[in-house]
């Protein structure tokens, strides 16, 4: 058989071979919550099926940290024990919420899978939240149990939360030991039943809980399996789902983000890949030391981490030859930055991938391959497998290629909606199952080029920050007449938070006082690092709203 020398034609042939009738990833059109869309014919229907299937990988590495190593078998045994605790001691069942508030740790993952085995909903809470935010998240989701690490346990103690609390350092290991040998429990759940809540900022100023379904997580894992099959095809190998993957993934983003939970922890359990979990504040030497020691093959980092590698200046002293896939995610980066990264970081030279995604979509929306990054700079690649993408005008009409409008997507990855927020759900997910992202862009040769981020969003080191939330806190201060929060360019973080505060007549409030006022109420990364105090009113438009575009820092 003749093989096409045109990469795009060959790719199309591979996709056709993998997704056609009788193929391992055969696509069929089905109804998904009232909308017709392509889905895989052969698929799981409950997340806990992925867990039971992982027993086939036995004593291979699943979770590895700097000082711990857990096999797939050991992981499943500990999940079974902890699920027994949640069910018998705390009454957790189908649809109940179990909240996790902690930095990255093995116990975070065990708690996640134990929740899934019971058909309950895992609530991944932002580990940077302060007591006020924690109380909000718990009140919104009403979990039966709150699982925390020691640092967050101290924060919870400052609140009025009345929920059983289990600590990862003491309670979880003790309870697992007491129930070793328990059988793994599984629950009867539907494909479109809820599975996970992850928080994403909203323009209303309060974090919203994006509710992901069983289908969402399974579809994402199938997307990753399909990607592995594509790689095998390009390497001349036949894809075999019963053969464990030899790939080893470095996890450096928080587990309460889709980048780590939905796109590493879940799919790598399915493929038999090892997850090398970085813990603690990011440090280039520690990260590269793990790459070298564990022979990491794949790493998805935020641009801030990549920038620190460039600044490090001595990346080449580490053996990173195993690292053949390196991607940027969670925040935009410039063409010049990506070029500098390819020049100065050896493993990024020919493997750099860029992407565009959002919590509401569970995974990437579009991905720029190394070829895209080099030949089509400034674009974010074509929509990923399973994603339909359209650019629409304010009336919802589809725009032709080259015209700018709102990015709208539909796929099996799109969330069910926002937890206990039907108004926001209706505004976001429109008829036909289309998610209106609030981002603006255009298609160039089928590749997405973003022209504007969601309204007013500040992206600081991979964290999404909406100014409204900070402004509402500042408005609580008696000396603040009005204020505006904007993003200012920052060499390391991408953007930093800047606040313009109009103080009341006769007030003597200081910058330091306002900084502390915000720090007592919001996570550290939301606290403005640049301030301008003034007595001049903020510019407003014809309707009386502050014109953020005219605000000058």
CSV table of N, CA, C and O in Angstrom, one decimal, residues 30-127:
chain,number,residue,atom,x,y,z
A,30,UNK,N,-25.2,10.3,18.0
A,30,UNK,CA,-26.2,10.0,19.0
A,30,UNK,C,-26.8,11.3,19.6
A,30,UNK,O,-26.2,12.3,19.5
A,31,UNK,N,-27.9,11.1,20.3
A,31,UNK,CA,-28.4,12.2,21.1
A,31,UNK,C,-27.7,12.4,22.4
A,31,UNK,O,-27.6,11.4,23.1
A,32,UNK,N,-27.2,13.6,22.6
A,32,UNK,CA,-26.5,13.9,23.9
A,32,UNK,C,-27.2,15.0,24.5
A,32,UNK,O,-27.1,16.2,24.1
A,33,UNK,N,-28.0,14.7,25.5
A,33,UNK,CA,-28.8,15.7,26.2
A,33,UNK,C,-29.5,16.7,25.3
A,33,UNK,O,-29.5,17.9,25.4
A,34,UNK,N,-30.2,16.1,24.3
A,34,UNK,CA,-31.0,16.8,23.4
A,34,UNK,C,-30.4,17.3,22.1
A,34,UNK,O,-31.0,18.0,21.3
A,35,UNK,N,-29.1,17.1,22.0
A,35,UNK,CA,-28.3,17.5,20.8
A,35,UNK,C,-27.7,16.3,20.1
A,35,UNK,O,-27.1,15.5,20.8
A,36,UNK,N,-27.7,16.3,18.8
A,36,UNK,CA,-27.1,15.2,18.0
A,36,UNK,C,-25.6,15.6,17.8
A,36,UNK,O,-25.3,16.7,17.4
A,37,UNK,N,-24.7,14.6,18.1
A,37,UNK,CA,-23.3,14.9,17.9
A,37,UNK,C,-22.6,13.5,17.8
A,37,UNK,O,-23.1,12.5,18.3
A,38,UNK,N,-21.4,13.5,17.2
A,38,UNK,CA,-20.6,12.3,17.1
A,38,UNK,C,-20.1,11.8,18.4
A,38,UNK,O,-19.5,12.7,19.2
A,39,UNK,N,-20.2,10.6,18.7
A,39,UNK,CA,-19.6,10.0,19.9
A,39,UNK,C,-19.0,8.6,19.6
A,39,UNK,O,-19.3,8.1,18.5
A,40,UNK,N,-18.2,8.1,20.4
A,40,UNK,CA,-17.6,6.8,20.2
A,40,UNK,C,-18.6,5.7,20.5
A,40,UNK,O,-19.3,5.7,21.5
A,41,UNK,N,-18.8,4.7,19.5
A,41,UNK,CA,-19.7,3.7,19.7
A,41,UNK,C,-19.4,2.8,20.9
A,41,UNK,O,-20.2,2.5,21.8
A,42,UNK,N,-18.1,2.4,21.0
A,42,UNK,CA,-17.6,1.5,22.1
A,42,UNK,C,-17.0,2.4,23.2
A,42,UNK,O,-15.9,3.0,23.0
A,43,UNK,N,-17.7,2.6,24.3
A,43,UNK,CA,-17.3,3.5,25.3
A,43,UNK,C,-17.8,3.0,26.7
A,43,UNK,O,-18.8,2.2,26.7
A,44,UNK,N,-17.2,3.4,27.7
A,44,UNK,CA,-17.7,3.2,29.1
A,44,UNK,C,-18.8,4.2,29.4
A,44,UNK,O,-19.0,5.2,28.7
A,45,UNK,N,-19.6,3.9,30.4
A,45,UNK,CA,-20.7,4.7,30.7
A,45,UNK,C,-20.6,5.3,32.2
A,45,UNK,O,-21.5,6.1,32.6
A,46,UNK,N,-19.6,4.8,33.0
A,46,UNK,CA,-19.5,5.3,34.3
A,46,UNK,C,-18.0,5.4,34.6
A,46,UNK,O,-17.2,4.5,34.2
A,47,UNK,N,-17.6,6.5,35.3
A,47,UNK,CA,-16.2,6.7,35.6
A,47,UNK,C,-15.6,5.6,36.4
A,47,UNK,O,-14.4,5.2,36.2
A,48,UNK,N,-16.3,4.9,37.3
A,48,UNK,CA,-15.7,3.9,38.1
A,48,UNK,C,-15.3,2.6,37.2
A,48,UNK,O,-14.5,1.8,37.7
A,49,UNK,N,-15.9,2.5,36.0
A,49,UNK,CA,-15.5,1.5,35.1
A,49,UNK,C,-14.0,1.6,34.7
A,49,UNK,O,-13.3,0.7,34.5
A,50,UNK,N,-13.5,2.9,34.6
A,50,UNK,CA,-12.1,3.1,34.3
A,50,UNK,C,-11.2,2.6,35.5
A,50,UNK,O,-10.1,2.1,35.2
A,51,UNK,N,-11.7,2.8,36.7
A,51,UNK,CA,-11.0,2.4,37.9
A,51,UNK,C,-10.8,0.8,37.9
A,51,UNK,O,-9.7,0.3,38.1
A,52,UNK,N,-11.9,0.1,37.7
A,52,UNK,CA,-11.9,-1.3,37.7
A,52,UNK,C,-11.0,-1.9,36.6
A,52,UNK,O,-10.3,-2.8,36.8
A,53,UNK,N,-11.1,-1.2,35.5
A,53,UNK,CA,-10.3,-1.6,34.3
A,53,UNK,C,-8.8,-1.4,34.6
A,53,UNK,O,-7.9,-2.2,34.0
A,54,UNK,N,-8.4,-0.5,35.4
A,54,UNK,CA,-7.0,-0.2,35.7
A,54,UNK,C,-6.3,-1.4,36.4
A,54,UNK,O,-5.1,-1.4,36.5
A,55,UNK,N,-7.0,-2.3,37.0
A,55,UNK,CA,-6.4,-3.4,37.7
A,55,UNK,C,-5.6,-4.3,36.8
A,55,UNK,O,-4.7,-5.0,37.2
A,56,UNK,N,-5.9,-4.2,35.5
A,56,UNK,CA,-5.1,-4.9,34.5
A,56,UNK,C,-3.7,-4.5,34.4
A,56,UNK,O,-2.8,-5.3,34.0
A,57,UNK,N,-3.4,-3.3,34.9
A,57,UNK,CA,-2.0,-2.8,34.8
A,57,UNK,C,-1.2,-3.2,36.0
A,57,UNK,O,0.0,-2.9,36.1
A,58,UNK,N,-1.8,-3.8,37.0
A,58,UNK,CA,-1.1,-4.5,38.1
A,58,UNK,C,-0.1,-3.7,38.9
A,58,UNK,O,-0.4,-2.6,39.4
A,59,UNK,N,1.2,-4.1,38.9
A,59,UNK,CA,2.2,-3.5,39.7
A,59,UNK,C,3.0,-2.4,38.9
A,59,UNK,O,4.1,-1.9,39.4
A,60,UNK,N,2.5,-2.0,37.8
A,60,UNK,CA,3.2,-0.8,37.1
A,60,UNK,C,3.0,0.5,37.9
A,60,UNK,O,2.0,0.6,38.6
A,61,UNK,N,3.9,1.4,37.7
A,61,UNK,CA,3.7,2.7,38.4
A,61,UNK,C,2.5,3.4,37.9
A,61,UNK,O,2.3,3.6,36.7
A,62,UNK,N,1.7,3.9,38.9
A,62,UNK,CA,0.6,4.9,38.5
A,62,UNK,C,1.0,6.3,39.1
A,62,UNK,O,1.0,7.2,38.3
A,63,UNK,N,1.2,6.4,40.4
A,63,UNK,CA,1.5,7.7,41.0
A,63,UNK,C,2.9,7.6,41.6
A,63,UNK,O,3.2,6.8,42.4
A,64,UNK,N,3.7,8.6,41.2
A,64,UNK,CA,5.1,8.7,41.7
A,64,UNK,C,5.3,10.1,42.1
A,64,UNK,O,5.0,11.1,41.4
A,65,UNK,N,5.9,10.3,43.3
A,65,UNK,CA,6.3,11.6,43.8
A,65,UNK,C,7.8,11.6,44.1
A,65,UNK,O,8.4,10.6,43.9
A,66,UNK,N,8.3,12.6,44.7
A,66,UNK,CA,9.7,12.6,45.0
A,66,UNK,C,10.1,11.5,46.0
A,66,UNK,O,11.2,11.0,46.0
A,67,UNK,N,9.1,11.1,46.9
A,67,UNK,CA,9.5,10.1,47.9
A,67,UNK,C,8.5,9.0,48.0
A,67,UNK,O,8.5,8.2,49.0
A,68,UNK,N,7.5,8.9,47.1
A,68,UNK,CA,6.5,7.8,47.1
A,68,UNK,C,6.3,7.2,45.8
A,68,UNK,O,6.5,7.8,44.7
A,69,UNK,N,5.8,6.0,45.8
A,69,UNK,CA,5.5,5.3,44.5
A,69,UNK,C,4.4,4.3,44.7
A,69,UNK,O,4.4,3.5,45.7
A,70,UNK,N,3.3,4.5,44.0
A,70,UNK,CA,2.1,3.7,44.1
A,70,UNK,C,1.7,3.0,42.8
A,70,UNK,O,1.6,3.7,41.8
A,71,UNK,N,1.6,1.7,42.8
A,71,UNK,CA,1.2,1.0,41.6
A,71,UNK,C,-0.3,1.0,41.4
A,71,UNK,O,-1.1,1.5,42.3
A,72,UNK,N,-0.7,0.6,40.2
A,72,UNK,CA,-2.2,0.6,39.9
A,72,UNK,C,-2.9,-0.3,40.9
A,72,UNK,O,-4.0,0.0,41.3
A,73,UNK,N,-2.3,-1.5,41.2
A,73,UNK,CA,-2.9,-2.4,42.1
A,73,UNK,C,-3.0,-1.8,43.5
A,73,UNK,O,-4.1,-1.8,44.2
A,74,UNK,N,-2.0,-1.2,44.0
A,74,UNK,CA,-2.0,-0.6,45.4
A,74,UNK,C,-3.0,0.5,45.4
A,74,UNK,O,-3.7,0.7,46.4
A,75,UNK,N,-3.0,1.3,44.3
A,75,UNK,CA,-3.9,2.4,44.3
A,75,UNK,C,-5.4,1.9,44.4
A,75,UNK,O,-6.2,2.5,45.2
A,76,UNK,N,-5.7,0.9,43.6
A,76,UNK,CA,-7.1,0.4,43.6
A,76,UNK,C,-7.5,-0.1,45.0
A,76,UNK,O,-8.6,0.0,45.5
A,77,UNK,N,-6.5,-0.8,45.7
A,77,UNK,CA,-6.8,-1.3,47.0
A,77,UNK,C,-7.1,-0.2,48.0
A,77,UNK,O,-8.0,-0.3,48.9
A,78,UNK,N,-6.3,0.9,47.9
A,78,UNK,CA,-6.5,2.0,48.9
A,78,UNK,C,-7.8,2.7,48.6
A,78,UNK,O,-8.5,3.2,49.5
A,79,UNK,N,-8.1,2.8,47.3
A,79,UNK,CA,-9.4,3.5,46.9
A,79,UNK,C,-10.6,2.6,47.5
A,79,UNK,O,-11.5,3.2,48.0
A,80,UNK,N,-10.5,1.3,47.3
A,80,UNK,CA,-11.5,0.5,47.9
A,80,UNK,C,-11.7,0.6,49.4
A,80,UNK,O,-12.8,0.7,49.9
A,81,UNK,N,-10.6,0.8,50.1
A,81,UNK,CA,-10.7,0.9,51.5
A,81,UNK,C,-11.3,2.3,51.9
A,81,UNK,O,-12.2,2.4,52.8
A,82,UNK,N,-10.9,3.3,51.2
A,82,UNK,CA,-11.4,4.7,51.6
A,82,UNK,C,-12.8,4.8,51.1
A,82,UNK,O,-13.6,5.5,51.8
A,83,UNK,N,-13.2,4.2,50.0
A,83,UNK,CA,-14.6,4.3,49.6
A,83,UNK,C,-15.5,3.6,50.6
A,83,UNK,O,-16.6,4.1,50.9
A,84,UNK,N,-15.0,2.6,51.2
A,84,UNK,CA,-15.8,1.9,52.3
A,84,UNK,C,-16.0,2.8,53.5
A,84,UNK,O,-17.1,2.9,54.1
A,85,UNK,N,-15.0,3.6,53.8
A,85,UNK,CA,-15.1,4.6,54.9
A,85,UNK,C,-16.1,5.7,54.5
A,85,UNK,O,-17.0,6.0,55.4
A,86,UNK,N,-16.0,6.2,53.3
A,86,UNK,CA,-16.9,7.3,52.9
A,86,UNK,C,-18.4,6.8,53.0
A,86,UNK,O,-19.3,7.5,53.4
A,87,UNK,N,-18.6,5.5,52.5
A,87,UNK,CA,-20.0,5.0,52.4
A,87,UNK,C,-20.5,4.6,53.8
A,87,UNK,O,-21.6,5.0,54.2
A,88,UNK,N,-19.7,3.9,54.6
A,88,UNK,CA,-20.2,3.3,55.8
A,88,UNK,C,-20.2,4.3,57.0
A,88,UNK,O,-21.1,4.4,57.8
A,89,UNK,N,-19.1,5.2,57.0
A,89,UNK,CA,-19.0,6.1,58.2
A,89,UNK,C,-19.6,7.5,57.9
A,89,UNK,O,-20.0,8.1,58.9
A,90,UNK,N,-19.7,7.8,56.6
A,90,UNK,CA,-20.2,9.2,56.3
A,90,UNK,C,-21.5,9.2,55.4
A,90,UNK,O,-21.9,10.3,55.1
A,91,UNK,N,-21.9,8.0,55.1
A,91,UNK,CA,-23.2,7.9,54.3
A,91,UNK,C,-23.1,8.5,52.9
A,91,UNK,O,-24.1,8.9,52.3
A,92,UNK,N,-21.9,8.5,52.3
A,92,UNK,CA,-21.8,9.0,51.0
A,92,UNK,C,-22.3,8.0,49.9
A,92,UNK,O,-22.0,6.9,49.9
A,93,UNK,N,-23.2,8.5,49.1
A,93,UNK,CA,-23.8,7.7,48.0
A,93,UNK,C,-23.9,8.5,46.7
A,93,UNK,O,-23.3,9.6,46.6
A,94,UNK,N,-24.7,7.9,45.8
A,94,UNK,CA,-24.8,8.5,44.5
A,94,UNK,C,-25.3,10.0,44.6
A,94,UNK,O,-26.3,10.3,45.3
A,95,UNK,N,-24.6,10.9,43.9
A,95,UNK,CA,-25.1,12.3,43.9
A,95,UNK,C,-24.6,13.1,45.1
A,95,UNK,O,-24.7,14.4,45.0
A,96,UNK,N,-24.1,12.5,46.1
A,96,UNK,CA,-23.6,13.3,47.3
A,96,UNK,C,-22.3,14.0,46.9
A,96,UNK,O,-21.6,13.5,46.0
A,97,UNK,N,-21.9,15.0,47.6
A,97,UNK,CA,-20.7,15.7,47.3
A,97,UNK,C,-19.6,15.4,48.3
A,97,UNK,O,-19.9,15.3,49.5
A,98,UNK,N,-18.4,15.2,47.8
A,98,UNK,CA,-17.2,15.0,48.7
A,98,UNK,C,-16.2,16.1,48.2
A,98,UNK,O,-15.8,16.1,47.1
A,99,UNK,N,-15.9,17.1,49.1
A,99,UNK,CA,-15.0,18.2,48.7
A,99,UNK,C,-13.6,17.9,49.1
A,99,UNK,O,-13.3,17.3,50.2
A,100,UNK,N,-12.7,18.2,48.2
A,100,UNK,CA,-11.2,18.1,48.5
A,100,UNK,C,-10.6,19.4,48.4
A,100,UNK,O,-10.7,20.2,47.4
A,101,UNK,N,-9.9,19.8,49.5
A,101,UNK,CA,-9.2,21.1,49.6
A,101,UNK,C,-7.8,20.8,50.0
A,101,UNK,O,-7.5,20.7,51.2
A,102,UNK,N,-6.8,20.8,49.1
A,102,UNK,CA,-5.5,20.4,49.4
A,102,UNK,C,-4.5,20.7,48.3
A,102,UNK,O,-5.0,20.8,47.1
A,103,UNK,N,-3.3,20.7,48.6
A,103,UNK,CA,-2.2,20.8,47.6
A,103,UNK,C,-2.1,19.4,47.0
A,103,UNK,O,-2.7,18.4,47.5
A,104,UNK,N,-1.3,19.3,45.9
A,104,UNK,CA,-1.2,18.0,45.2
A,104,UNK,C,-0.6,16.9,46.1
A,104,UNK,O,0.5,17.1,46.7
A,105,UNK,N,-1.3,15.8,46.2
A,105,UNK,CA,-0.7,14.7,47.0
A,105,UNK,C,-1.4,13.4,46.6
A,105,UNK,O,-2.5,13.4,45.9
A,106,UNK,N,-0.8,12.3,46.9
A,106,UNK,CA,-1.4,11.0,46.5
A,106,UNK,C,-2.8,10.8,47.1
A,106,UNK,O,-3.7,10.3,46.4
A,107,UNK,N,-3.0,11.3,48.3
A,107,UNK,CA,-4.3,11.1,49.0
A,107,UNK,C,-5.4,11.9,48.2
A,107,UNK,O,-6.6,11.5,48.3
A,108,UNK,N,-5.0,13.0,47.6
A,108,UNK,CA,-6.0,13.7,46.8
A,108,UNK,C,-6.6,12.8,45.7
A,108,UNK,O,-7.8,12.7,45.5
A,109,UNK,N,-5.7,12.1,45.0
A,109,UNK,CA,-6.1,11.2,43.9
A,109,UNK,C,-6.9,10.1,44.5
A,109,UNK,O,-8.0,9.7,43.9
A,110,UNK,N,-6.5,9.5,45.6
A,110,UNK,CA,-7.3,8.4,46.2
A,110,UNK,C,-8.7,8.8,46.6
A,110,UNK,O,-9.7,8.1,46.3
A,111,UNK,N,-8.8,10.0,47.2
A,111,UNK,CA,-10.1,10.5,47.6
A,111,UNK,C,-11.0,10.8,46.3
A,111,UNK,O,-12.2,10.5,46.4
A,112,UNK,N,-10.4,11.2,45.3
A,112,UNK,CA,-11.1,11.4,44.0
A,112,UNK,C,-11.7,10.1,43.5
A,112,UNK,O,-12.9,10.0,43.2
A,113,UNK,N,-10.9,9.1,43.4
A,113,UNK,CA,-11.4,7.9,42.8
A,113,UNK,C,-12.3,7.1,43.8
A,113,UNK,O,-13.3,6.5,43.3
A,114,UNK,N,-12.2,7.3,45.1
A,114,UNK,CA,-13.1,6.7,46.0
A,114,UNK,C,-14.5,7.3,45.9
A,114,UNK,O,-15.5,6.6,45.9
A,115,UNK,N,-14.5,8.6,45.7
A,115,UNK,CA,-15.8,9.3,45.4
A,115,UNK,C,-16.4,8.8,44.2
A,115,UNK,O,-17.6,8.6,44.1
A,116,UNK,N,-15.6,8.7,43.1
A,116,UNK,CA,-16.2,8.2,41.8
A,116,UNK,C,-16.7,6.8,41.9
A,116,UNK,O,-17.7,6.5,41.3
A,117,UNK,N,-16.1,6.0,42.7
A,117,UNK,CA,-16.5,4.6,42.8
A,117,UNK,C,-17.9,4.5,43.4
A,117,UNK,O,-18.7,3.6,43.1
A,118,UNK,N,-18.3,5.5,44.2
A,118,UNK,CA,-19.6,5.5,44.9
A,118,UNK,C,-20.6,6.3,44.1
A,118,UNK,O,-21.8,6.4,44.6
A,119,UNK,N,-20.3,6.8,42.9
A,119,UNK,CA,-21.2,7.6,42.2
A,119,UNK,C,-21.5,8.9,42.8
A,119,UNK,O,-22.5,9.6,42.4
A,120,UNK,N,-20.6,9.4,43.7
A,120,UNK,CA,-20.7,10.7,44.3
A,120,UNK,C,-20.0,11.7,43.4
A,120,UNK,O,-19.4,11.4,42.4
A,121,UNK,N,-20.1,13.0,43.8
A,121,UNK,CA,-19.6,14.1,43.0
A,121,UNK,C,-18.3,14.6,43.8
A,121,UNK,O,-18.4,15.1,44.9
A,122,UNK,N,-17.2,14.6,43.1
A,122,UNK,CA,-16.0,15.1,43.7
A,122,UNK,C,-16.0,16.7,43.5
A,122,UNK,O,-16.1,17.1,42.3
A,123,UNK,N,-15.8,17.4,44.6
A,123,UNK,CA,-15.7,18.9,44.5
A,123,UNK,C,-14.2,19.2,44.7
A,123,UNK,O,-13.7,19.1,45.8
A,124,UNK,N,-13.6,19.7,43.6
A,124,UNK,CA,-12.2,20.1,43.7
A,124,UNK,C,-12.1,21.5,44.0
A,124,UNK,O,-12.3,22.4,43.2
A,125,UNK,N,-11.8,21.9,45.3
A,125,UNK,CA,-11.8,23.3,45.7
A,125,UNK,C,-10.4,23.9,45.6
A,125,UNK,O,-9.4,23.1,45.7
A,126,UNK,N,-10.3,25.1,45.2
A,126,UNK,CA,-9.1,25.8,45.0
A,126,UNK,C,-8.2,25.9,46.3
A,126,UNK,O,-8.7,26.5,47.3
A,127,UNK,N,-7.1,25.3,46.2
A,127,UNK,CA,-6.2,25.2,47.4
A,127,UNK,C,-5.7,26.6,47.9
A,127,UNK,O,-5.1,26.7,49.0
